[in-house]
Short mmCIF file of C-alpha atoms in Angstrom, two decimals:
data_model
loop_
_atom_site.label_atom_id
_atom_site.label_comp_id
_atom_site.label_asym_id
_atom_site.label_seq_id
_atom_site.Cartn_x
_atom_site.Cartn_y
_atom_site.Cartn_z
CA MET A 1427 -68.87 -10.56 57.69
CA THR A 1428 -67.16 -7.38 58.82
CA ALA A 1429 -67.25 -3.86 57.13
CA ILE A 1430 -63.63 -3.47 57.79
CA ARG A 1431 -62.60 -6.02 55.35
CA PRO A 1432 -62.77 -5.31 51.73
CA PHE A 1433 -66.01 -6.64 50.11
CA ALA A 1434 -66.19 -8.18 46.59
CA ILE A 1435 -69.31 -9.59 44.55
CA ILE A 1436 -68.50 -12.31 42.27
CA THR A 1437 -71.35 -13.45 39.60
CA GLY A 1438 -71.42 -16.87 37.85
CA ALA A 1439 -69.29 -18.16 40.77
CA SER A 1440 -70.58 -21.56 41.18
CA THR A 1441 -67.92 -23.28 38.91
CA GLY A 1442 -65.13 -22.31 36.36
CA ILE A 1443 -63.57 -19.05 36.19
CA GLY A 1444 -66.10 -17.40 38.45
CA LEU A 1445 -65.40 -19.72 41.28
CA GLU A 1446 -61.50 -19.26 40.75
CA LEU A 1447 -62.03 -15.54 40.74
CA ALA A 1448 -63.65 -16.03 44.13
CA LYS A 1449 -60.70 -17.86 45.24
CA CYS A 1450 -58.41 -15.19 44.24
CA CYS A 1451 -60.39 -12.49 46.05
CA ALA A 1452 -60.47 -14.71 49.30
CA LYS A 1453 -56.73 -15.14 49.38
CA GLU A 1454 -56.51 -11.36 49.04
CA GLY A 1455 -58.54 -10.81 52.22
CA PHE A 1456 -62.04 -9.88 50.58
CA ASP A 1457 -65.37 -10.87 52.21
CA LEU A 1458 -67.33 -12.44 49.39
CA LEU A 1459 -70.88 -12.48 48.12
CA ILE A 1460 -70.99 -15.00 45.41
CA VAL A 1461 -73.93 -15.22 42.92
CA ALA A 1462 -75.26 -17.93 40.40
CA ASP A 1463 -78.48 -19.04 38.94
CA GLU A 1464 -78.10 -22.58 40.32
CA ALA A 1465 -78.04 -24.44 43.60
CA ALA A 1466 -74.37 -25.42 43.03
CA ILE A 1467 -73.42 -21.95 44.43
CA GLU A 1468 -74.01 -23.44 47.89
CA ASP A 1469 -71.26 -26.09 47.26
CA ALA A 1470 -69.07 -23.38 46.02
CA ALA A 1471 -69.49 -21.32 49.24
CA ALA A 1472 -68.80 -24.25 51.39
CA GLN A 1473 -65.67 -24.93 49.47
CA LEU A 1474 -64.59 -21.21 49.89
CA ARG A 1475 -65.61 -21.15 53.64
CA SER A 1476 -63.42 -24.37 54.24
CA SER A 1477 -60.51 -22.22 53.35
CA GLY A 1478 -61.28 -19.63 55.84
CA ALA A 1479 -63.07 -17.13 53.70
CA ASN A 1480 -66.04 -15.08 54.75
CA VAL A 1481 -68.68 -16.00 52.19
CA ALA A 1482 -72.41 -15.11 51.64
CA SER A 1483 -73.96 -16.92 48.82
CA LEU A 1484 -77.10 -15.99 46.67
CA THR A 1485 -79.13 -17.71 43.95
CA ALA A 1486 -80.33 -15.21 41.69
CA ASP A 1487 -81.26 -15.30 37.95
CA LEU A 1488 -79.02 -12.39 36.56
CA ALA A 1489 -80.63 -12.61 33.11
CA THR A 1490 -83.58 -10.66 34.73
CA LEU A 1491 -83.67 -7.33 36.03
CA GLU A 1492 -85.54 -8.54 39.10
CA GLY A 1493 -82.58 -11.03 39.65
CA VAL A 1494 -80.16 -8.11 39.62
CA ASP A 1495 -82.37 -6.03 42.07
CA HIS A 1496 -82.43 -9.20 44.29
CA LEU A 1497 -78.53 -9.23 44.30
CA CYS A 1498 -78.40 -5.56 45.10
CA GLU A 1499 -80.88 -6.07 47.98
CA ALA A 1500 -78.71 -8.72 49.32
CA ILE A 1501 -75.65 -6.34 49.64
CA SER A 1502 -77.67 -4.55 52.43
CA GLY A 1503 -76.07 -1.14 51.75
CA ARG A 1504 -72.61 -2.38 52.22
CA GLN A 1505 -69.75 -0.69 50.26
CA VAL A 1506 -68.77 -2.82 47.11
CA ASP A 1507 -65.03 -2.50 46.75
CA ALA A 1508 -64.89 -4.98 43.73
CA LEU A 1509 -67.47 -6.18 41.40
CA LEU A 1510 -66.45 -9.12 39.07
CA ALA A 1511 -69.15 -9.38 36.71
CA ASN A 1512 -68.29 -12.96 35.32
CA ALA A 1513 -71.98 -14.40 34.72
CA GLY A 1514 -72.24 -15.55 31.41
CA ARG A 1515 -73.97 -18.15 29.06
CA GLY A 1516 -73.19 -19.74 25.84
CA LEU A 1517 -75.13 -21.54 22.95
CA GLY A 1518 -73.73 -23.35 19.99
CA ARG A 1519 -75.15 -24.43 16.65
CA ALA A 1520 -76.37 -22.34 13.59
CA PHE A 1521 -78.38 -19.40 14.78
CA LEU A 1522 -81.46 -20.33 12.68
CA ASP A 1523 -81.44 -23.66 14.27
CA GLN A 1524 -81.39 -22.58 17.97
CA ASP A 1525 -84.24 -22.25 20.20
CA PHE A 1526 -84.73 -18.39 20.17
CA ALA A 1527 -85.86 -18.46 23.87
CA LYS A 1528 -82.43 -19.95 24.65
CA ALA A 1529 -80.42 -17.46 22.28
CA ARG A 1530 -82.38 -14.59 24.07
CA ARG A 1531 -81.36 -15.90 27.44
CA VAL A 1532 -77.83 -15.60 26.21
CA ILE A 1533 -78.41 -12.04 25.44
CA ASP A 1534 -80.10 -11.40 28.57
CA THR A 1535 -77.55 -12.72 30.71
CA ASN A 1536 -74.43 -11.62 28.98
CA ILE A 1537 -75.50 -8.25 27.85
CA THR A 1538 -78.67 -6.81 29.86
CA GLY A 1539 -77.98 -8.37 33.05
CA THR A 1540 -74.31 -7.50 33.09
CA ALA A 1541 -75.00 -3.97 32.06
CA TYR A 1542 -77.74 -3.49 34.45
CA LEU A 1543 -75.61 -4.82 37.52
CA VAL A 1544 -72.61 -2.56 36.33
CA HIS A 1545 -74.90 0.48 36.19
CA LYS A 1546 -76.20 -0.10 39.81
CA ILE A 1547 -73.20 -0.95 41.49
CA GLY A 1548 -70.94 1.48 39.39
CA ASN A 1549 -73.24 4.49 40.56
CA ASP A 1550 -72.56 3.57 44.18
CA MET A 1551 -68.97 3.47 43.43
CA ARG A 1552 -69.04 6.82 41.63
CA ARG A 1553 -70.81 8.32 44.66
CA ARG A 1554 -67.86 7.75 46.85
CA ASN A 1555 -65.26 7.68 43.90
CA ALA A 1556 -63.79 4.35 44.76
CA GLY A 1557 -63.98 0.81 43.39
CA ARG A 1558 -62.87 -1.90 40.92
CA ILE A 1559 -64.89 -3.45 38.22
CA LEU A 1560 -63.88 -6.72 36.38
CA ILE A 1561 -66.03 -7.72 33.38
CA THR A 1562 -65.46 -11.12 31.86
CA GLY A 1563 -65.33 -10.51 28.08
CA SER A 1564 -63.81 -13.02 25.60
CA ILE A 1565 -61.37 -13.15 22.58
CA ALA A 1566 -64.49 -14.51 20.93
CA GLY A 1567 -65.69 -10.84 20.90
CA PHE A 1568 -62.98 -10.30 18.23
CA ILE A 1569 -64.10 -12.93 16.12
CA PRO A 1570 -67.57 -13.42 14.05
CA GLY A 1571 -68.81 -16.53 15.63
CA SER A 1572 -70.13 -18.98 13.09
CA PHE A 1573 -72.18 -21.46 15.10
CA GLN A 1574 -71.77 -19.38 18.07
CA ALA A 1575 -73.09 -16.06 16.54
CA VAL A 1576 -75.18 -14.72 19.52
CA TYR A 1577 -72.58 -15.69 22.02
CA ASN A 1578 -69.61 -13.93 20.25
CA GLY A 1579 -71.84 -10.98 19.48
CA SER A 1580 -72.69 -10.69 23.19
CA LYS A 1581 -68.79 -10.92 23.97
CA ALA A 1582 -68.07 -8.28 21.41
CA PHE A 1583 -70.46 -6.00 23.32
CA LEU A 1584 -68.87 -6.61 26.77
CA ASN A 1585 -65.43 -5.91 25.23
CA SER A 1586 -66.40 -2.67 23.62
CA PHE A 1587 -68.58 -1.68 26.83
CA SER A 1588 -65.68 -2.39 29.13
CA PHE A 1589 -63.21 -0.03 27.09
CA ALA A 1590 -65.91 2.76 26.84
CA LEU A 1591 -66.90 2.44 30.51
CA ARG A 1592 -63.12 2.75 31.42
CA GLU A 1593 -62.66 5.91 29.30
CA GLU A 1594 -65.62 7.57 30.81
CA LEU A 1595 -64.36 6.97 34.25
CA LYS A 1596 -60.67 7.83 33.55
CA ASP A 1597 -60.83 10.87 35.73
CA THR A 1598 -62.06 9.07 38.77
CA LYS A 1599 -60.68 6.50 41.35
CA ILE A 1600 -62.73 3.60 39.72
CA THR A 1601 -60.95 1.22 37.50
CA VAL A 1602 -62.61 -1.18 34.85
CA THR A 1603 -60.79 -4.04 33.49
CA CYS A 1604 -61.89 -6.64 30.90
CA LEU A 1605 -60.77 -10.09 31.16
CA MET A 1606 -60.68 -11.74 27.81
CA PRO A 1607 -60.11 -15.67 27.96
CA GLY A 1608 -60.00 -18.03 25.19
CA ALA A 1609 -61.52 -21.61 25.47
CA THR A 1610 -61.25 -22.65 29.04
CA ASP A 1611 -61.84 -25.96 30.75
CA THR A 1612 -65.07 -25.16 32.40
CA GLU A 1613 -68.83 -26.49 31.99
CA PHE A 1614 -69.36 -23.92 29.38
CA PHE A 1615 -69.12 -26.23 26.16
CA ARG A 1616 -71.18 -28.97 27.73
CA ARG A 1617 -73.85 -26.39 28.77
CA ALA A 1618 -73.71 -24.81 25.37
CA ASP A 1619 -74.37 -28.21 23.58
CA MET A 1620 -70.88 -28.21 21.94
CA MET A 1621 -69.32 -31.36 22.92
CA ASP A 1622 -69.51 -32.59 19.23
CA THR A 1623 -67.33 -29.69 18.04
CA ASP A 1624 -63.58 -29.23 17.64
CA VAL A 1625 -63.28 -26.38 20.27
CA GLY A 1626 -65.66 -28.36 22.73
CA THR A 1627 -63.29 -31.48 22.76
CA THR A 1628 -59.73 -30.17 22.32
CA GLU A 1629 -57.42 -29.03 25.19
CA LYS A 1630 -58.44 -25.88 27.04
CA ASP A 1631 -56.76 -23.36 29.31
CA ASP A 1632 -56.83 -23.65 33.11
CA PRO A 1633 -59.56 -21.61 34.72
CA ALA A 1634 -57.36 -20.94 37.78
CA LYS A 1635 -54.74 -19.49 35.59
CA VAL A 1636 -57.22 -17.31 33.63
CA ALA A 1637 -58.79 -16.21 36.87
CA GLU A 1638 -55.44 -15.28 38.38
CA ASP A 1639 -54.48 -13.28 35.31
CA GLY A 1640 -57.85 -11.20 35.53
CA PHE A 1641 -57.52 -10.78 39.26
CA ARG A 1642 -54.08 -9.38 39.02
CA ALA A 1643 -55.11 -7.14 36.27
CA MET A 1644 -57.93 -5.91 38.11
CA MET A 1645 -55.93 -5.14 41.11
CA SER A 1646 -53.15 -3.38 39.17
CA GLY A 1647 -55.98 -1.28 37.59
CA ALA A 1648 -55.17 -2.57 34.00
CA GLY A 1649 -57.67 -1.91 31.32
CA ASP A 1650 -57.78 -5.45 29.78
CA VAL A 1651 -55.89 -8.85 29.76
CA VAL A 1652 -55.94 -11.60 27.39
CA SER A 1653 -55.06 -14.72 29.12
CA GLY A 1654 -52.61 -17.13 27.63
CA LEU A 1655 -50.02 -16.60 24.85
CA LYS A 1656 -52.10 -18.53 22.11
CA ASN A 1657 -54.98 -16.31 22.89
CA LYS A 1658 -52.85 -13.14 22.60
CA VAL A 1659 -51.68 -14.28 19.20
CA GLN A 1660 -55.21 -15.07 18.16
CA SER A 1661 -56.53 -11.65 19.35
CA ALA A 1662 -53.84 -9.72 17.71
CA ALA A 1663 -54.49 -11.61 14.35
CA ALA A 1664 -58.15 -10.97 14.59
CA ASN A 1665 -57.36 -7.10 14.16
CA VAL A 1666 -55.95 -7.62 10.84
CA ILE A 1667 -57.59 -10.66 9.32
CA PRO A 1668 -60.79 -9.87 7.25
CA ALA A 1669 -64.01 -10.67 9.15
CA GLY A 1670 -65.03 -13.18 6.48
CA ILE A 1671 -61.93 -15.24 6.93
CA LEU A 1672 -62.27 -15.18 10.58
CA ALA A 1673 -65.89 -16.42 10.41
CA GLY A 1674 -64.71 -19.19 8.12
CA GLN A 1675 -62.08 -20.26 10.55
CA HIS A 1676 -64.44 -20.34 13.36
CA ARG A 1677 -66.71 -22.52 11.58
CA LYS A 1678 -64.08 -25.21 11.32
CA MET A 1679 -63.83 -25.29 15.35
CA ALA A 1680 -67.56 -24.48 16.30
CA GLU A 1681 -69.63 -26.30 13.56
CA PRO A 1682 -71.50 -29.29 14.98
CA GLY A 1683 -69.65 -32.60 14.07
CA SER A 1684 -66.32 -30.84 13.79
CA ALA A 1685 -64.87 -32.69 16.77
CA LYS A 1686 -61.81 -34.74 15.87
CA ASP A 1687 -61.58 -38.64 16.58
#
């Protein structure tokens, strides 16, 4: 890698939206550090290198403070021009039926790890008054998530956190963008044990298109982007429909056994 080229960190980059965000950064000429908590990050790195990108890869558990510290050590003092905080975890089924250790891991990954990483990298950006931050929230953050209560709650935090951080940094040259996808064709629903649900089995958005929307928004300095017309309508409706009704609607698509034949 060379310090002359811009440098981007993408978390949760082994598959799905994260890998597609890494591809967008590579096409734009960024050197990459891609991070995930699984060995598949090496396959992603090989795929990106085959297209000519300069890529370093790291396996780290970003649900822990130690994992985030490990990532920051791997930067080796290099200037981070773009942080794409995409790592996330989901969990389906009723909250009281969930293994609480798994529910806590959703919180630790989506909230604690993301906030700590943004705090560390954001402070470096503030010292030099430059940088771009993309946080992957979700339209799920606008909807009380029956049978995904912890996940939707964590995304509500990320959506709100992104808007607040952007306001705090409005007089700097640091931009904060929130990418808010809807249901996307990734490994998310299988890993969240939701393949017997309506949302887990219906047609979903293309992760490459979602990533492209998010990357373009980040590069333009936009505050947020909802990817896809259907999701734009759904997020707008969530602002006016009572929370109790939204929770009932979410049940229909996320309750175990709701998958259509």
